[in-house]
Amino acid sequence: MHQVNISIHEIFQALSDPFRIRIVHLMIHVGELCLCELSEAMGEPEYKLSRHMKVLKNAGIITSERDGKWIYHSLVIEQSFLNSIYAGIIEFPNSERQSKEDLKNFNKRKVFRDNGRCRQQTFNEVFKEKYIALK
């Protein structure tokens, strides 16, 4: 079980950014995501998302698991107070506009999953392989 030793103001401070709410909203619908999937779904660079994920993780909202070279992020669901917050994010009026587009983009991307997890190479990995092949 994921133990949260965070104060309530830290959780709400992490969720005070509309972009981080979009991330949580997508994760509520999709579950576990890697950074490259999140990047493609939201149309944002990985470095920007990485900063937001760190804030969410430090607030105890998400957890991360490494599997080889991939890191998979998921919502902490063992805490009932967080589940109440997630329900509020889903129920809030007009929160769906951009989130529907994010989910649509993710659904296009999820065909690259292997056993439910992303195994797609990032742009940097593909570039390095092609660069090495040219030498």
Short mmCIF file of N, CA and C in Angstrom, two decimals:
data_model
loop_
_atom_site.label_atom_id
_atom_site.label_comp_id
_atom_site.label_asym_id
_atom_site.label_seq_id
_atom_site.Cartn_x
_atom_site.Cartn_y
_atom_site.Cartn_z
N MET A 1 0.84 -1.19 0.00
CA MET A 1 0.00 0.00 0.00
C MET A 1 0.88 1.24 0.00
N HIS A 2 0.51 2.22 -0.78
CA HIS A 2 1.22 3.47 -0.90
C HIS A 2 0.85 4.36 0.28
N GLN A 3 1.80 4.71 1.11
CA GLN A 3 1.54 5.52 2.29
C GLN A 3 1.72 7.00 1.95
N VAL A 4 0.73 7.81 2.26
CA VAL A 4 0.79 9.23 1.96
C VAL A 4 1.03 10.00 3.25
N ASN A 5 2.12 10.75 3.28
CA ASN A 5 2.43 11.62 4.42
C ASN A 5 2.48 13.06 3.93
N ILE A 6 1.48 13.45 3.21
CA ILE A 6 1.40 14.76 2.59
C ILE A 6 0.22 15.49 3.21
N SER A 7 0.37 16.80 3.36
CA SER A 7 -0.75 17.58 3.90
C SER A 7 -1.73 17.92 2.79
N ILE A 8 -2.94 18.25 3.20
CA ILE A 8 -4.00 18.52 2.23
C ILE A 8 -3.66 19.70 1.33
N HIS A 9 -2.98 20.71 1.88
CA HIS A 9 -2.67 21.86 1.04
C HIS A 9 -1.66 21.50 -0.05
N GLU A 10 -0.80 20.53 0.19
CA GLU A 10 0.15 20.09 -0.84
C GLU A 10 -0.57 19.39 -1.99
N ILE A 11 -1.59 18.62 -1.65
CA ILE A 11 -2.37 17.93 -2.68
C ILE A 11 -3.12 18.95 -3.54
N PHE A 12 -3.80 19.89 -2.89
CA PHE A 12 -4.54 20.88 -3.66
C PHE A 12 -3.62 21.85 -4.38
N GLN A 13 -2.46 22.11 -3.84
CA GLN A 13 -1.49 22.95 -4.53
C GLN A 13 -1.02 22.26 -5.81
N ALA A 14 -0.79 20.95 -5.73
CA ALA A 14 -0.38 20.20 -6.92
C ALA A 14 -1.48 20.20 -7.97
N LEU A 15 -2.73 20.18 -7.54
CA LEU A 15 -3.86 20.16 -8.46
C LEU A 15 -4.34 21.56 -8.84
N SER A 16 -3.63 22.59 -8.41
CA SER A 16 -4.05 23.95 -8.75
C SER A 16 -3.69 24.34 -10.18
N ASP A 17 -2.91 23.52 -10.84
CA ASP A 17 -2.51 23.78 -12.22
C ASP A 17 -3.45 23.05 -13.18
N PRO A 18 -4.08 23.75 -14.12
CA PRO A 18 -5.01 23.10 -15.05
C PRO A 18 -4.36 21.97 -15.86
N PHE A 19 -3.09 22.12 -16.17
CA PHE A 19 -2.40 21.09 -16.94
C PHE A 19 -2.29 19.79 -16.14
N ARG A 20 -1.99 19.90 -14.85
CA ARG A 20 -1.89 18.70 -14.01
C ARG A 20 -3.26 18.06 -13.82
N ILE A 21 -4.31 18.87 -13.80
CA ILE A 21 -5.66 18.30 -13.74
C ILE A 21 -5.94 17.49 -15.00
N ARG A 22 -5.50 18.00 -16.16
CA ARG A 22 -5.65 17.24 -17.41
C ARG A 22 -4.93 15.90 -17.32
N ILE A 23 -3.74 15.90 -16.74
CA ILE A 23 -2.97 14.66 -16.60
C ILE A 23 -3.75 13.67 -15.74
N VAL A 24 -4.22 14.12 -14.60
CA VAL A 24 -4.97 13.25 -13.68
C VAL A 24 -6.24 12.77 -14.36
N HIS A 25 -6.93 13.65 -15.06
CA HIS A 25 -8.16 13.28 -15.75
C HIS A 25 -7.89 12.15 -16.75
N LEU A 26 -6.83 12.27 -17.53
CA LEU A 26 -6.48 11.23 -18.49
C LEU A 26 -6.15 9.92 -17.78
N MET A 27 -5.40 10.02 -16.69
CA MET A 27 -5.02 8.81 -15.95
C MET A 27 -6.21 8.14 -15.29
N ILE A 28 -7.21 8.90 -14.91
CA ILE A 28 -8.44 8.32 -14.35
C ILE A 28 -9.08 7.41 -15.39
N HIS A 29 -9.12 7.86 -16.64
CA HIS A 29 -9.76 7.11 -17.71
C HIS A 29 -8.90 5.99 -18.26
N VAL A 30 -7.60 6.16 -18.26
CA VAL A 30 -6.70 5.23 -18.93
C VAL A 30 -5.99 4.29 -17.97
N GLY A 31 -5.66 4.78 -16.80
CA GLY A 31 -4.86 4.00 -15.86
C GLY A 31 -3.39 4.32 -16.04
N GLU A 32 -2.59 3.31 -16.06
CA GLU A 32 -1.14 3.45 -16.13
C GLU A 32 -0.68 4.02 -17.47
N LEU A 33 0.28 4.95 -17.41
CA LEU A 33 0.83 5.58 -18.61
C LEU A 33 2.34 5.73 -18.49
N CYS A 34 3.01 5.66 -19.61
CA CYS A 34 4.42 6.06 -19.61
C CYS A 34 4.48 7.49 -20.15
N LEU A 35 5.62 8.13 -19.99
CA LEU A 35 5.75 9.52 -20.37
C LEU A 35 5.58 9.74 -21.87
N CYS A 36 6.05 8.80 -22.68
CA CYS A 36 5.91 8.99 -24.14
C CYS A 36 4.44 8.92 -24.55
N GLU A 37 3.65 8.07 -23.92
CA GLU A 37 2.21 8.00 -24.21
C GLU A 37 1.52 9.29 -23.80
N LEU A 38 1.88 9.78 -22.64
CA LEU A 38 1.31 11.02 -22.13
C LEU A 38 1.66 12.18 -23.04
N SER A 39 2.90 12.21 -23.50
CA SER A 39 3.37 13.27 -24.40
C SER A 39 2.58 13.29 -25.70
N GLU A 40 2.38 12.14 -26.28
CA GLU A 40 1.63 12.08 -27.54
C GLU A 40 0.15 12.38 -27.33
N ALA A 41 -0.41 11.91 -26.23
CA ALA A 41 -1.83 12.14 -25.97
C ALA A 41 -2.13 13.62 -25.74
N MET A 42 -1.22 14.31 -25.05
CA MET A 42 -1.47 15.70 -24.69
C MET A 42 -0.82 16.69 -25.65
N GLY A 43 0.02 16.18 -26.56
CA GLY A 43 0.67 17.07 -27.52
C GLY A 43 1.67 18.01 -26.88
N GLU A 44 2.34 17.54 -25.85
CA GLU A 44 3.31 18.35 -25.11
C GLU A 44 4.64 17.60 -25.04
N PRO A 45 5.75 18.33 -24.94
CA PRO A 45 7.06 17.66 -24.86
C PRO A 45 7.24 16.93 -23.53
N GLU A 46 8.03 15.87 -23.56
CA GLU A 46 8.25 15.05 -22.37
C GLU A 46 8.87 15.83 -21.22
N TYR A 47 9.78 16.78 -21.53
CA TYR A 47 10.43 17.52 -20.45
C TYR A 47 9.41 18.34 -19.65
N LYS A 48 8.40 18.89 -20.34
CA LYS A 48 7.36 19.66 -19.65
C LYS A 48 6.51 18.73 -18.78
N LEU A 49 6.14 17.60 -19.33
CA LEU A 49 5.33 16.63 -18.59
C LEU A 49 6.09 16.07 -17.40
N SER A 50 7.37 15.85 -17.57
CA SER A 50 8.19 15.30 -16.50
C SER A 50 8.15 16.19 -15.25
N ARG A 51 8.21 17.49 -15.45
CA ARG A 51 8.14 18.43 -14.32
C ARG A 51 6.79 18.32 -13.62
N HIS A 52 5.71 18.23 -14.39
CA HIS A 52 4.38 18.12 -13.80
C HIS A 52 4.21 16.78 -13.07
N MET A 53 4.76 15.73 -13.65
CA MET A 53 4.66 14.41 -13.01
C MET A 53 5.40 14.41 -11.67
N LYS A 54 6.52 15.10 -11.62
CA LYS A 54 7.28 15.18 -10.37
C LYS A 54 6.46 15.87 -9.28
N VAL A 55 5.75 16.93 -9.64
CA VAL A 55 4.90 17.64 -8.67
C VAL A 55 3.80 16.71 -8.18
N LEU A 56 3.15 16.00 -9.10
CA LEU A 56 2.07 15.08 -8.71
C LEU A 56 2.60 13.93 -7.85
N LYS A 57 3.78 13.45 -8.17
CA LYS A 57 4.37 12.36 -7.39
C LYS A 57 4.75 12.85 -5.99
N ASN A 58 5.35 14.03 -5.89
CA ASN A 58 5.73 14.58 -4.59
C ASN A 58 4.52 14.86 -3.71
N ALA A 59 3.38 15.11 -4.33
CA ALA A 59 2.14 15.35 -3.58
C ALA A 59 1.45 14.05 -3.19
N GLY A 60 1.97 12.91 -3.65
CA GLY A 60 1.37 11.63 -3.30
C GLY A 60 0.17 11.26 -4.14
N ILE A 61 0.00 11.91 -5.29
CA ILE A 61 -1.14 11.66 -6.16
C ILE A 61 -0.86 10.53 -7.14
N ILE A 62 0.37 10.46 -7.62
CA ILE A 62 0.74 9.38 -8.53
C ILE A 62 1.92 8.60 -7.95
N THR A 63 2.09 7.42 -8.48
CA THR A 63 3.21 6.58 -8.12
C THR A 63 3.87 6.12 -9.43
N SER A 64 5.12 5.75 -9.36
CA SER A 64 5.86 5.34 -10.56
C SER A 64 6.53 4.00 -10.34
N GLU A 65 6.63 3.24 -11.43
CA GLU A 65 7.26 1.93 -11.39
C GLU A 65 8.17 1.80 -12.60
N ARG A 66 9.42 1.42 -12.37
CA ARG A 66 10.36 1.21 -13.46
C ARG A 66 10.28 -0.24 -13.93
N ASP A 67 10.28 -0.39 -15.25
CA ASP A 67 10.30 -1.72 -15.87
C ASP A 67 11.26 -1.62 -17.05
N GLY A 68 12.50 -2.04 -16.84
CA GLY A 68 13.52 -1.88 -17.86
C GLY A 68 13.83 -0.41 -18.04
N LYS A 69 13.78 0.06 -19.27
CA LYS A 69 14.06 1.48 -19.52
C LYS A 69 12.81 2.35 -19.43
N TRP A 70 11.65 1.76 -19.22
CA TRP A 70 10.41 2.50 -19.14
C TRP A 70 10.03 2.76 -17.69
N ILE A 71 9.39 3.90 -17.47
CA ILE A 71 8.82 4.22 -16.17
C ILE A 71 7.33 4.42 -16.38
N TYR A 72 6.54 3.67 -15.64
CA TYR A 72 5.08 3.72 -15.76
C TYR A 72 4.50 4.46 -14.56
N HIS A 73 3.61 5.39 -14.85
CA HIS A 73 3.00 6.22 -13.82
C HIS A 73 1.53 5.83 -13.68
N SER A 74 1.06 5.79 -12.46
CA SER A 74 -0.36 5.50 -12.22
C SER A 74 -0.83 6.30 -11.01
N LEU A 75 -2.14 6.47 -10.92
CA LEU A 75 -2.73 7.19 -9.79
C LEU A 75 -2.68 6.33 -8.54
N VAL A 76 -2.48 6.97 -7.42
CA VAL A 76 -2.59 6.29 -6.13
C VAL A 76 -4.08 6.14 -5.85
N ILE A 77 -4.52 4.91 -5.70
CA ILE A 77 -5.97 4.68 -5.50
C ILE A 77 -6.28 4.07 -4.14
N GLU A 78 -5.25 3.76 -3.38
CA GLU A 78 -5.49 3.12 -2.08
C GLU A 78 -6.01 4.09 -1.02
N GLN A 79 -5.94 5.37 -1.28
CA GLN A 79 -6.36 6.37 -0.31
C GLN A 79 -7.76 6.87 -0.68
N SER A 80 -8.73 6.67 0.21
CA SER A 80 -10.11 7.03 -0.10
C SER A 80 -10.28 8.53 -0.35
N PHE A 81 -9.50 9.36 0.35
CA PHE A 81 -9.64 10.80 0.13
C PHE A 81 -9.19 11.18 -1.28
N LEU A 82 -8.21 10.47 -1.84
CA LEU A 82 -7.79 10.75 -3.22
C LEU A 82 -8.87 10.31 -4.20
N ASN A 83 -9.52 9.20 -3.93
CA ASN A 83 -10.60 8.75 -4.80
C ASN A 83 -11.74 9.77 -4.84
N SER A 84 -11.99 10.44 -3.72
CA SER A 84 -13.00 11.50 -3.69
C SER A 84 -12.58 12.67 -4.57
N ILE A 85 -11.30 13.00 -4.54
CA ILE A 85 -10.78 14.09 -5.37
C ILE A 85 -10.90 13.71 -6.85
N TYR A 86 -10.55 12.45 -7.18
CA TYR A 86 -10.66 12.01 -8.57
C TYR A 86 -12.11 12.09 -9.06
N ALA A 87 -13.04 11.71 -8.20
CA ALA A 87 -14.46 11.78 -8.57
C ALA A 87 -14.87 13.23 -8.83
N GLY A 88 -14.35 14.14 -8.02
CA GLY A 88 -14.64 15.56 -8.23
C GLY A 88 -14.08 16.06 -9.55
N ILE A 89 -12.91 15.61 -9.93
CA ILE A 89 -12.31 16.01 -11.20
C ILE A 89 -13.17 15.54 -12.36
N ILE A 90 -13.68 14.31 -12.28
CA ILE A 90 -14.53 13.77 -13.33
C ILE A 90 -15.86 14.51 -13.40
N GLU A 91 -16.45 14.83 -12.26
CA GLU A 91 -17.78 15.42 -12.20
C GLU A 91 -17.80 16.92 -12.45
N PHE A 92 -16.67 17.58 -12.38
CA PHE A 92 -16.66 19.03 -12.50
C PHE A 92 -17.13 19.46 -13.89
N PRO A 93 -18.06 20.42 -13.96
CA PRO A 93 -18.59 20.86 -15.26
C PRO A 93 -17.50 21.44 -16.16
N ASN A 94 -17.61 21.17 -17.44
CA ASN A 94 -16.71 21.69 -18.47
C ASN A 94 -15.27 21.21 -18.35
N SER A 95 -15.02 20.20 -17.55
CA SER A 95 -13.66 19.70 -17.44
C SER A 95 -13.32 18.74 -18.57
N GLU A 96 -14.29 18.41 -19.39
CA GLU A 96 -14.12 17.38 -20.40
C GLU A 96 -13.59 17.88 -21.74
N ARG A 97 -13.68 19.16 -22.02
CA ARG A 97 -13.39 19.66 -23.36
C ARG A 97 -12.03 19.20 -23.88
N GLN A 98 -10.96 19.63 -23.24
CA GLN A 98 -9.62 19.24 -23.67
C GLN A 98 -9.33 17.78 -23.33
N SER A 99 -9.92 17.31 -22.25
CA SER A 99 -9.68 15.94 -21.81
C SER A 99 -10.19 14.91 -22.82
N LYS A 100 -11.28 15.23 -23.50
CA LYS A 100 -11.78 14.32 -24.54
C LYS A 100 -10.78 14.21 -25.68
N GLU A 101 -10.16 15.31 -26.02
CA GLU A 101 -9.14 15.30 -27.08
C GLU A 101 -7.92 14.49 -26.64
N ASP A 102 -7.52 14.67 -25.38
CA ASP A 102 -6.39 13.89 -24.84
C ASP A 102 -6.68 12.39 -24.92
N LEU A 103 -7.88 12.01 -24.51
CA LEU A 103 -8.27 10.60 -24.52
C LEU A 103 -8.34 10.06 -25.95
N LYS A 104 -8.85 10.85 -26.87
CA LYS A 104 -8.90 10.46 -28.27
C LYS A 104 -7.48 10.21 -28.81
N ASN A 105 -6.56 11.11 -28.49
CA ASN A 105 -5.17 10.96 -28.92
C ASN A 105 -4.52 9.72 -28.30
N PHE A 106 -4.81 9.49 -27.03
CA PHE A 106 -4.26 8.31 -26.38
C PHE A 106 -4.77 7.03 -27.04
N ASN A 107 -6.05 6.98 -27.35
CA ASN A 107 -6.63 5.78 -27.96
C ASN A 107 -5.98 5.45 -29.30
N LYS A 108 -5.53 6.47 -30.03
CA LYS A 108 -4.78 6.23 -31.27
C LYS A 108 -3.41 5.62 -30.94
N ARG A 109 -2.82 6.06 -29.86
CA ARG A 109 -1.46 5.66 -29.48
C ARG A 109 -1.40 4.29 -28.83
N LYS A 110 -2.48 3.86 -28.17
CA LYS A 110 -2.43 2.64 -27.38
C LYS A 110 -2.27 1.37 -28.21
N VAL A 111 -2.42 1.44 -29.52
CA VAL A 111 -2.23 0.26 -30.36
C VAL A 111 -0.77 -0.21 -30.33
N PHE A 112 0.13 0.65 -29.88
CA PHE A 112 1.54 0.29 -29.80
C PHE A 112 1.90 -0.43 -28.49
N ARG A 113 0.91 -0.64 -27.64
CA ARG A 113 1.17 -1.31 -26.36
C ARG A 113 1.39 -2.80 -26.56
N ASP A 114 2.21 -3.35 -25.68
CA ASP A 114 2.49 -4.78 -25.67
C ASP A 114 2.14 -5.30 -24.28
N ASN A 115 1.15 -6.18 -24.19
CA ASN A 115 0.66 -6.69 -22.91
C ASN A 115 0.23 -5.55 -21.99
N GLY A 116 -0.44 -4.56 -22.56
CA GLY A 116 -0.97 -3.47 -21.77
C GLY A 116 0.00 -2.39 -21.38
N ARG A 117 1.25 -2.49 -21.84
CA ARG A 117 2.26 -1.49 -21.50
C ARG A 117 2.96 -0.98 -22.74
N CYS A 118 3.32 0.28 -22.69
CA CYS A 118 4.05 0.90 -23.80
C CYS A 118 5.42 0.26 -23.93
N ARG A 119 5.78 -0.08 -25.15
CA ARG A 119 7.12 -0.60 -25.43
C ARG A 119 7.69 0.13 -26.65
N GLN A 120 7.10 1.27 -26.96
CA GLN A 120 7.51 2.06 -28.11
C GLN A 120 8.81 2.79 -27.79
N GLN A 121 9.69 2.85 -28.77
CA GLN A 121 10.91 3.60 -28.59
C GLN A 121 10.61 5.08 -28.68
N THR A 122 11.35 5.87 -27.91
CA THR A 122 11.19 7.31 -27.97
C THR A 122 11.90 7.84 -29.20
N PHE A 123 11.63 9.08 -29.55
CA PHE A 123 12.27 9.72 -30.70
C PHE A 123 13.79 9.71 -30.54
N ASN A 124 14.29 10.00 -29.34
CA ASN A 124 15.73 10.03 -29.11
C ASN A 124 16.37 8.67 -29.34
N GLU A 125 15.71 7.60 -28.93
CA GLU A 125 16.25 6.25 -29.12
C GLU A 125 16.29 5.89 -30.61
N VAL A 126 15.24 6.23 -31.34
CA VAL A 126 15.20 5.96 -32.78
C VAL A 126 16.29 6.76 -33.48
N PHE A 127 16.45 8.02 -33.10
CA PHE A 127 17.47 8.87 -33.70
C PHE A 127 18.87 8.30 -33.46
N LYS A 128 19.14 7.87 -32.23
CA LYS A 128 20.46 7.30 -31.91
C LYS A 128 20.74 6.05 -32.73
N GLU A 129 19.73 5.18 -32.86
CA GLU A 129 19.92 3.95 -33.65
C GLU A 129 20.22 4.26 -35.11
N LYS A 130 19.48 5.23 -35.68
CA LYS A 130 19.70 5.58 -37.07
C LYS A 130 21.06 6.27 -37.25
N TYR A 131 21.45 7.07 -36.27
CA TYR A 131 22.74 7.77 -36.34
C TYR A 131 23.89 6.76 -36.28
N ILE A 132 23.79 5.77 -35.40
CA ILE A 132 24.81 4.74 -35.26
C ILE A 132 24.88 3.91 -36.54
N ALA A 133 23.73 3.61 -37.14
CA ALA A 133 23.69 2.82 -38.38
C ALA A 133 24.36 3.56 -39.54
N LEU A 134 24.33 4.88 -39.51
CA LEU A 134 24.95 5.67 -40.58
C LEU A 134 26.48 5.70 -40.49
N LYS A 135 27.01 5.46 -39.33
CA LYS A 135 28.48 5.50 -39.14
C LYS A 135 29.18 4.37 -39.80
#
